[in-house]
Short mmCIF file of C-alpha atoms and ligand atoms in Angstrom, two decimals:
data_model
loop_
_atom_site.label_atom_id
_atom_site.label_comp_id
_atom_site.label_asym_id
_atom_site.label_seq_id
_atom_site.Cartn_x
_atom_site.Cartn_y
_atom_site.Cartn_z
CA MET Y 1 -29.79 -20.79 30.89
CA ARG Y 2 -27.90 -17.57 30.92
CA ILE Y 3 -24.74 -19.42 31.94
CA SER Y 4 -25.00 -21.95 29.12
CA TYR Y 5 -25.38 -19.14 26.60
CA PHE Y 6 -22.26 -17.64 28.10
CA PHE Y 7 -20.31 -20.85 27.56
CA ILE Y 8 -21.64 -21.35 24.05
CA THR Y 9 -20.64 -17.81 23.17
CA LEU Y 10 -17.24 -18.29 24.74
CA PHE Y 11 -16.76 -21.56 22.86
CA LEU Y 12 -17.75 -19.96 19.55
CA LEU Y 13 -15.43 -17.06 20.14
CA LEU Y 14 -12.50 -19.35 20.93
CA PHE Y 15 -13.33 -21.65 18.04
CA THR Y 16 -13.56 -18.76 15.60
CA THR Y 17 -10.24 -17.37 16.80
CA ILE Y 18 -8.48 -20.71 16.56
CA THR Y 19 -9.92 -21.62 13.18
CA PHE Y 20 -9.69 -18.29 11.45
CA ALA Y 21 -6.66 -16.62 12.99
CA LYS Y 22 -4.50 -15.38 10.17
CA ASN Y 23 -0.74 -15.69 10.21
CA VAL Y 24 1.84 -13.24 9.01
CA ALA Y 25 5.64 -13.27 9.15
CA ILE Y 26 7.98 -10.33 8.75
CA THR Y 27 10.65 -10.46 6.05
CA MET Y 28 13.12 -7.60 5.75
CA ASP Y 29 15.18 -6.52 2.75
CA ASN Y 30 18.30 -4.43 2.23
CA PRO Y 31 20.11 -4.23 5.58
CA ASN Y 32 22.40 -1.22 5.34
CA CYS Y 33 24.58 1.22 7.25
CA ASP Y 34 23.43 4.34 5.41
CA GLN Y 35 23.22 7.64 7.23
CA THR Y 36 19.73 8.82 8.12
CA PRO Y 37 18.43 11.62 10.33
CA LEU Y 38 17.69 10.88 13.98
CA LEU Y 39 19.50 7.57 14.48
CA ALA Y 40 23.07 6.54 13.72
CA PRO Y 41 23.22 3.43 11.51
CA GLU Y 42 24.26 1.04 14.27
CA ILE Y 43 21.61 2.35 16.67
CA ARG Y 44 18.97 2.08 13.97
CA ASP Y 45 19.93 -1.51 13.34
CA LYS Y 46 19.93 -2.40 17.03
CA LYS Y 47 16.48 -0.84 17.45
CA ILE Y 48 15.06 -3.13 14.76
CA LEU Y 49 16.71 -6.14 16.38
CA SER Y 50 15.38 -5.23 19.82
CA ILE Y 51 11.80 -4.85 18.49
CA LEU Y 52 12.03 -8.37 17.04
CA LYS Y 53 13.54 -9.73 20.24
CA LYS Y 54 10.84 -8.13 22.36
CA ASN Y 55 8.22 -9.82 20.17
CA ASN Y 56 10.10 -13.11 20.23
CA LEU Y 57 10.26 -13.21 16.43
CA LYS Y 58 12.80 -14.65 14.03
CA ILE Y 59 12.69 -13.32 10.52
CA VAL Y 60 14.59 -13.62 7.24
CA LEU Y 61 16.90 -10.72 6.46
CA PHE Y 62 17.51 -10.56 2.71
CA ALA Y 63 20.92 -8.99 2.26
CA GLN Y 64 22.20 -7.20 -0.81
CA GLY Y 65 25.97 -7.73 -0.80
CA ALA Y 66 27.00 -4.28 -2.03
CA GLN Y 67 25.33 -2.70 1.04
CA VAL Y 68 27.07 -4.88 3.61
CA ASP Y 69 30.43 -5.61 1.97
CA ASN Y 70 32.28 -3.41 4.47
CA PRO Y 71 33.29 -3.73 8.14
CA GLN Y 72 30.11 -2.12 9.54
CA GLY Y 73 27.95 -4.23 7.24
CA MET Y 74 29.71 -7.42 8.30
CA ALA Y 75 29.23 -6.44 11.96
CA LEU Y 76 25.54 -5.86 11.24
CA LEU Y 77 25.13 -9.30 9.67
CA LYS Y 78 26.95 -10.86 12.60
CA ARG Y 79 24.48 -9.25 15.02
CA TRP Y 80 21.54 -10.66 13.07
CA ASN Y 81 23.17 -14.05 12.74
CA ASN Y 82 23.92 -14.21 16.46
CA ALA Y 83 20.35 -13.15 17.28
CA GLY Y 84 19.12 -16.26 15.43
CA HIS Y 85 17.65 -14.63 12.34
CA LEU Y 86 18.06 -16.22 8.93
CA ILE Y 87 20.10 -14.45 6.27
CA GLY Y 88 18.85 -14.77 2.70
CA ASN Y 89 20.25 -13.82 -0.70
CA HIS Y 90 19.05 -10.59 -2.35
CA THR Y 91 21.81 -10.50 -5.04
CA TYR Y 92 25.03 -8.51 -4.73
CA SER Y 93 24.10 -5.52 -6.90
CA HIS Y 94 20.30 -5.34 -6.59
CA LEU Y 95 19.64 -5.18 -10.32
CA SER Y 96 16.34 -6.11 -11.89
CA ILE Y 97 16.50 -9.40 -13.77
CA ASN Y 98 14.37 -7.68 -16.41
CA ASN Y 99 17.28 -5.34 -17.24
CA ILE Y 100 20.25 -7.72 -17.49
CA SER Y 101 21.00 -11.16 -18.95
CA ASP Y 102 20.20 -14.26 -16.94
CA LYS Y 103 23.92 -15.14 -16.90
CA GLN Y 104 24.85 -11.77 -15.36
CA TYR Y 105 22.05 -12.18 -12.85
CA GLU Y 106 23.25 -15.65 -11.88
CA GLN Y 107 26.82 -14.40 -11.42
CA ASP Y 108 25.56 -11.60 -9.20
CA THR Y 109 23.59 -14.09 -7.12
CA LEU Y 110 26.61 -16.38 -6.66
CA LYS Y 111 28.83 -13.41 -5.80
CA ASN Y 112 26.42 -12.58 -2.99
CA GLU Y 113 26.29 -16.19 -1.82
CA ALA Y 114 30.10 -16.21 -1.51
CA LEU Y 115 29.86 -13.17 0.77
CA LEU Y 116 27.02 -14.49 2.96
CA LYS Y 117 27.68 -18.20 3.23
CA SER Y 118 30.13 -17.95 6.13
CA TYR Y 119 27.28 -16.89 8.45
CA SER Y 120 25.88 -19.97 10.19
CA ASN Y 121 22.30 -18.79 9.67
CA PHE Y 122 22.73 -18.15 5.96
CA LYS Y 123 19.92 -20.00 4.22
CA LYS Y 124 19.47 -20.64 0.53
CA ILE Y 125 16.40 -18.51 0.16
CA PHE Y 126 16.29 -15.91 -2.59
CA ARG Y 127 14.44 -12.60 -2.75
CA PHE Y 128 14.17 -10.99 -6.18
CA PRO Y 129 15.09 -7.27 -6.14
CA TYR Y 130 11.97 -5.18 -6.96
CA LEU Y 131 10.09 -8.52 -6.95
CA LYS Y 132 10.86 -8.77 -10.67
CA GLU Y 133 11.31 -12.37 -11.79
CA GLY Y 134 11.98 -12.09 -15.53
CA ASP Y 135 10.32 -10.45 -18.52
CA THR Y 136 10.73 -13.30 -20.99
CA LEU Y 137 9.79 -16.94 -20.70
CA ALA Y 138 13.38 -18.04 -21.38
CA LYS Y 139 14.86 -15.79 -18.69
CA ARG Y 140 12.20 -16.59 -16.11
CA ASP Y 141 12.54 -20.34 -16.58
CA GLU Y 142 16.32 -20.32 -16.83
CA PHE Y 143 16.60 -18.56 -13.48
CA ARG Y 144 13.98 -20.81 -11.89
CA LYS Y 145 16.13 -23.74 -12.99
CA PHE Y 146 19.24 -22.01 -11.61
CA LEU Y 147 17.57 -21.54 -8.21
CA HIS Y 148 16.45 -25.16 -8.18
CA ASP Y 149 19.87 -26.50 -9.24
CA HIS Y 150 21.59 -24.45 -6.52
CA GLY Y 151 19.20 -25.56 -3.80
CA TYR Y 152 17.40 -22.23 -3.39
CA GLN Y 153 13.84 -21.55 -2.35
CA ASN Y 154 12.10 -18.43 -3.67
CA GLY Y 155 11.52 -16.11 -0.70
CA SER Y 156 8.26 -14.84 -2.18
CA VAL Y 157 6.29 -12.00 -0.69
CA THR Y 158 2.54 -12.37 -0.25
CA ILE Y 159 1.88 -8.93 1.25
CA ASP Y 160 3.74 -6.33 -0.75
CA ALA Y 161 3.86 -2.70 0.45
CA SER Y 162 5.70 0.60 0.04
CA ASP Y 163 7.28 1.11 3.47
CA TRP Y 164 10.50 2.22 1.73
CA TYR Y 165 8.71 5.19 0.19
CA ILE Y 166 7.13 6.25 3.47
CA SER Y 167 10.56 6.01 5.11
CA ASP Y 168 12.09 8.14 2.32
CA ARG Y 169 9.53 10.85 2.97
CA LEU Y 170 9.93 10.67 6.73
CA GLU Y 171 13.70 10.94 6.38
CA LYS Y 172 13.34 13.92 4.06
CA ARG Y 173 11.06 15.66 6.54
CA LEU Y 174 13.36 14.97 9.49
CA SER Y 175 16.36 16.25 7.58
CA GLN Y 176 14.50 19.54 7.12
CA ASN Y 177 13.12 19.58 10.65
CA PRO Y 178 14.57 17.17 13.23
CA ASN Y 179 11.66 17.96 15.57
CA ALA Y 180 8.91 17.19 13.05
CA ASP Y 181 5.92 15.29 14.44
CA MET Y 182 6.27 11.65 13.39
CA THR Y 183 2.78 10.58 14.48
CA PRO Y 184 1.12 11.24 11.09
CA TYR Y 185 3.81 9.09 9.43
CA ARG Y 186 3.10 6.32 11.89
CA ASP Y 187 -0.64 6.57 11.21
CA TYR Y 188 -0.11 6.57 7.47
CA TYR Y 189 2.26 3.60 7.68
CA LEU Y 190 -0.08 1.51 9.84
CA GLN Y 191 -3.13 2.15 7.69
CA HIS Y 192 -1.08 1.42 4.55
CA ILE Y 193 0.14 -1.94 5.88
CA TRP Y 194 -3.30 -2.91 7.15
CA ASN Y 195 -4.88 -1.91 3.84
CA ARG Y 196 -2.35 -3.96 1.86
CA ALA Y 197 -2.68 -6.95 4.23
CA GLN Y 198 -6.44 -7.01 3.80
CA TYR Y 199 -6.15 -6.61 0.04
CA TYR Y 200 -3.67 -9.44 -0.52
CA ASP Y 201 -5.36 -11.69 2.02
CA GLY Y 202 -8.73 -11.14 0.34
CA LEU Y 203 -7.22 -11.95 -3.04
CA ALA Y 204 -5.58 -15.08 -1.56
CA GLN Y 205 -8.90 -16.28 -0.21
CA GLU Y 206 -10.49 -15.89 -3.63
CA ILE Y 207 -7.64 -17.71 -5.43
CA LEU Y 208 -6.68 -20.37 -2.87
CA GLY Y 209 -9.89 -20.62 -0.88
CA ARG Y 210 -7.92 -19.92 2.30
CA SER Y 211 -5.56 -17.51 4.00
CA PRO Y 212 -2.00 -18.74 3.57
CA ASP Y 213 0.77 -18.02 6.06
CA HIS Y 214 1.66 -14.57 4.81
CA THR Y 215 5.08 -13.01 4.29
CA LEU Y 216 5.11 -9.25 4.64
CA LEU Y 217 7.85 -7.29 2.88
CA VAL Y 218 9.42 -4.44 4.81
CA HIS Y 219 12.84 -2.80 4.59
CA HIS Y 220 15.72 -2.13 6.93
CA ASN Y 221 15.12 1.59 7.32
CA LEU Y 222 14.45 4.40 9.79
CA LEU Y 223 10.68 3.98 9.56
CA ASN Y 224 10.92 0.41 10.84
CA ALA Y 225 13.50 1.25 13.49
CA ILE Y 226 10.80 3.51 14.93
CA PHE Y 227 7.50 1.87 14.00
CA LEU Y 228 7.97 -1.85 13.28
CA GLY Y 229 6.83 -2.61 16.82
CA ASP Y 230 3.58 -0.75 16.11
CA VAL Y 231 3.07 -2.77 12.92
CA ILE Y 232 3.48 -6.03 14.84
CA GLN Y 233 1.14 -4.83 17.58
CA MET Y 234 -1.44 -3.75 15.00
CA PHE Y 235 -1.58 -7.24 13.49
CA LYS Y 236 -2.02 -8.71 16.97
CA ASP Y 237 -4.75 -6.21 17.82
CA LYS Y 238 -6.58 -7.18 14.63
CA GLY Y 239 -6.48 -10.84 15.70
CA TRP Y 240 -3.65 -11.96 13.44
CA LYS Y 241 -0.81 -14.12 14.69
CA VAL Y 242 2.70 -12.93 13.94
CA ILE Y 243 4.87 -15.97 13.31
CA ASN Y 244 8.49 -16.74 12.49
CA ALA Y 245 9.42 -16.43 8.83
CA ASP Y 246 10.81 -19.97 8.45
CA GLN Y 247 7.44 -21.30 9.61
CA ALA Y 248 5.56 -19.13 7.11
CA PHE Y 249 7.75 -20.25 4.21
CA GLN Y 250 6.68 -23.84 4.83
CA ASP Y 251 3.20 -23.04 3.58
CA PRO Y 252 2.63 -24.99 0.33
CA VAL Y 253 1.67 -21.75 -1.44
CA PHE Y 254 5.41 -20.94 -1.63
CA LYS Y 255 5.99 -23.92 -3.92
CA MET Y 256 3.65 -22.47 -6.53
CA MET Y 257 5.21 -20.99 -9.65
CA PRO Y 258 2.73 -18.73 -11.43
CA ASN Y 259 2.78 -18.71 -15.21
CA THR Y 260 2.84 -14.95 -15.79
CA LEU Y 261 4.96 -12.52 -17.80
CA PRO Y 262 6.52 -10.25 -16.81
CA ALA Y 263 6.96 -12.61 -13.86
CA GLY Y 264 7.04 -11.48 -10.25
CA GLU Y 265 5.21 -9.03 -7.95
CA SER Y 266 3.50 -10.44 -4.85
CA LEU Y 267 3.01 -14.20 -5.18
CA ILE Y 268 -0.71 -13.67 -4.56
CA TRP Y 269 -0.83 -10.96 -7.23
CA ALA Y 270 0.82 -13.35 -9.72
CA LEU Y 271 -1.49 -16.25 -8.83
CA ALA Y 272 -4.47 -13.97 -9.41
CA LYS Y 273 -3.00 -12.71 -12.69
CA GLN Y 274 -2.48 -16.28 -13.85
CA THR Y 275 -6.20 -17.03 -13.64
CA GLY Y 276 -6.92 -14.40 -16.30
CA ARG Y 277 -9.96 -13.33 -14.28
CA TYR Y 278 -8.42 -10.24 -12.71
CA ASP Y 279 -6.91 -8.43 -15.68
CA ASP Y 280 -8.96 -5.30 -15.16
CA LYS Y 281 -8.47 -5.31 -11.38
CA LEU Y 282 -4.74 -5.81 -10.95
CA ARG Y 283 -2.54 -2.74 -11.17
CA TYR Y 284 1.05 -3.04 -12.39
CA PRO Y 285 3.34 -2.86 -10.60
CA GLY Y 286 1.43 -4.18 -7.60
CA GLU Y 287 2.90 -1.54 -5.28
CA ASP Y 288 4.76 1.63 -6.09
CA GLU Y 289 5.43 5.11 -4.78
CA SER Y 290 3.07 6.54 -7.39
CA TYR Y 291 0.11 5.00 -5.51
CA GLU Y 292 1.09 6.70 -2.24
CA LYS Y 293 2.45 10.01 -3.46
CA GLU Y 294 -0.82 11.86 -3.92
CA ALA Y 295 -2.25 10.81 -0.55
CA MET Y 296 0.96 11.72 1.26
CA ASP Y 297 1.15 15.05 -0.58
CA ARG Y 298 -2.42 15.77 0.42
CA LEU Y 299 -1.66 15.03 4.08
CA GLY Y 300 1.43 17.22 3.93
CA LEU Y 301 3.72 14.29 4.79
ZN1 LIG J 401 15.52 -4.90 -2.34
#
């Protein structure tokens, strides 16, 4: 009797894990060779690559041309290409489509493509800078048509976050005190990512009736050179599966084109906005430093 209960429990546990395991892929924006405290640019880059290798993950690196259009930047892209990661288009100049004409934005996208296309793992997948996708109907739809005509997929984010802001603050602290304790930054970062993952996944379940394969947005920065491995481990500890980005982007959710203006933000945010049922619940923008500043100030970070 006791044994059969054991097997039933075991079966239920396995079944629950298999059926309800959530998937998340890492996507990383803005590879760069900027100077930061603690780690030289090349070392910082290699640390990120080694974390991904250790976890057997392939991601999409969305490159902004202006940051890599130099010998060190080209060497960086070559490392990522040779490690089997995909390289996506993040425009050359990283302007918001909301601030320039669609023609200028298209030129900037093609300029970046010309720079990236020689890498064998360059893929026609596009990440909008600031996740802004157009503030007028004409601009939004013109650029959607442009992407379609040029064979691009939108590299949408489902889990948006503010890792870049936490990294800025960590870098500022380390430049004042190279021996500063980084643990509170790690704790803040992990709880921030977990909080945002739960929020966007909960919203997705309400809108889609399921958890899609998620794409998490993080940046190529010092914070991730140090703590990306902890982020990956945290998802695993919480029972999520961390998957390759090209697998995640095959989820049908990424074909959806929400009818919202201004367009953009997390894809899940936009799909919720489109329903008209969340107007009082959705903040704009979805993520920003202003939402983290007070808490980080309070913690003395
Ligand atoms: Zn960016």
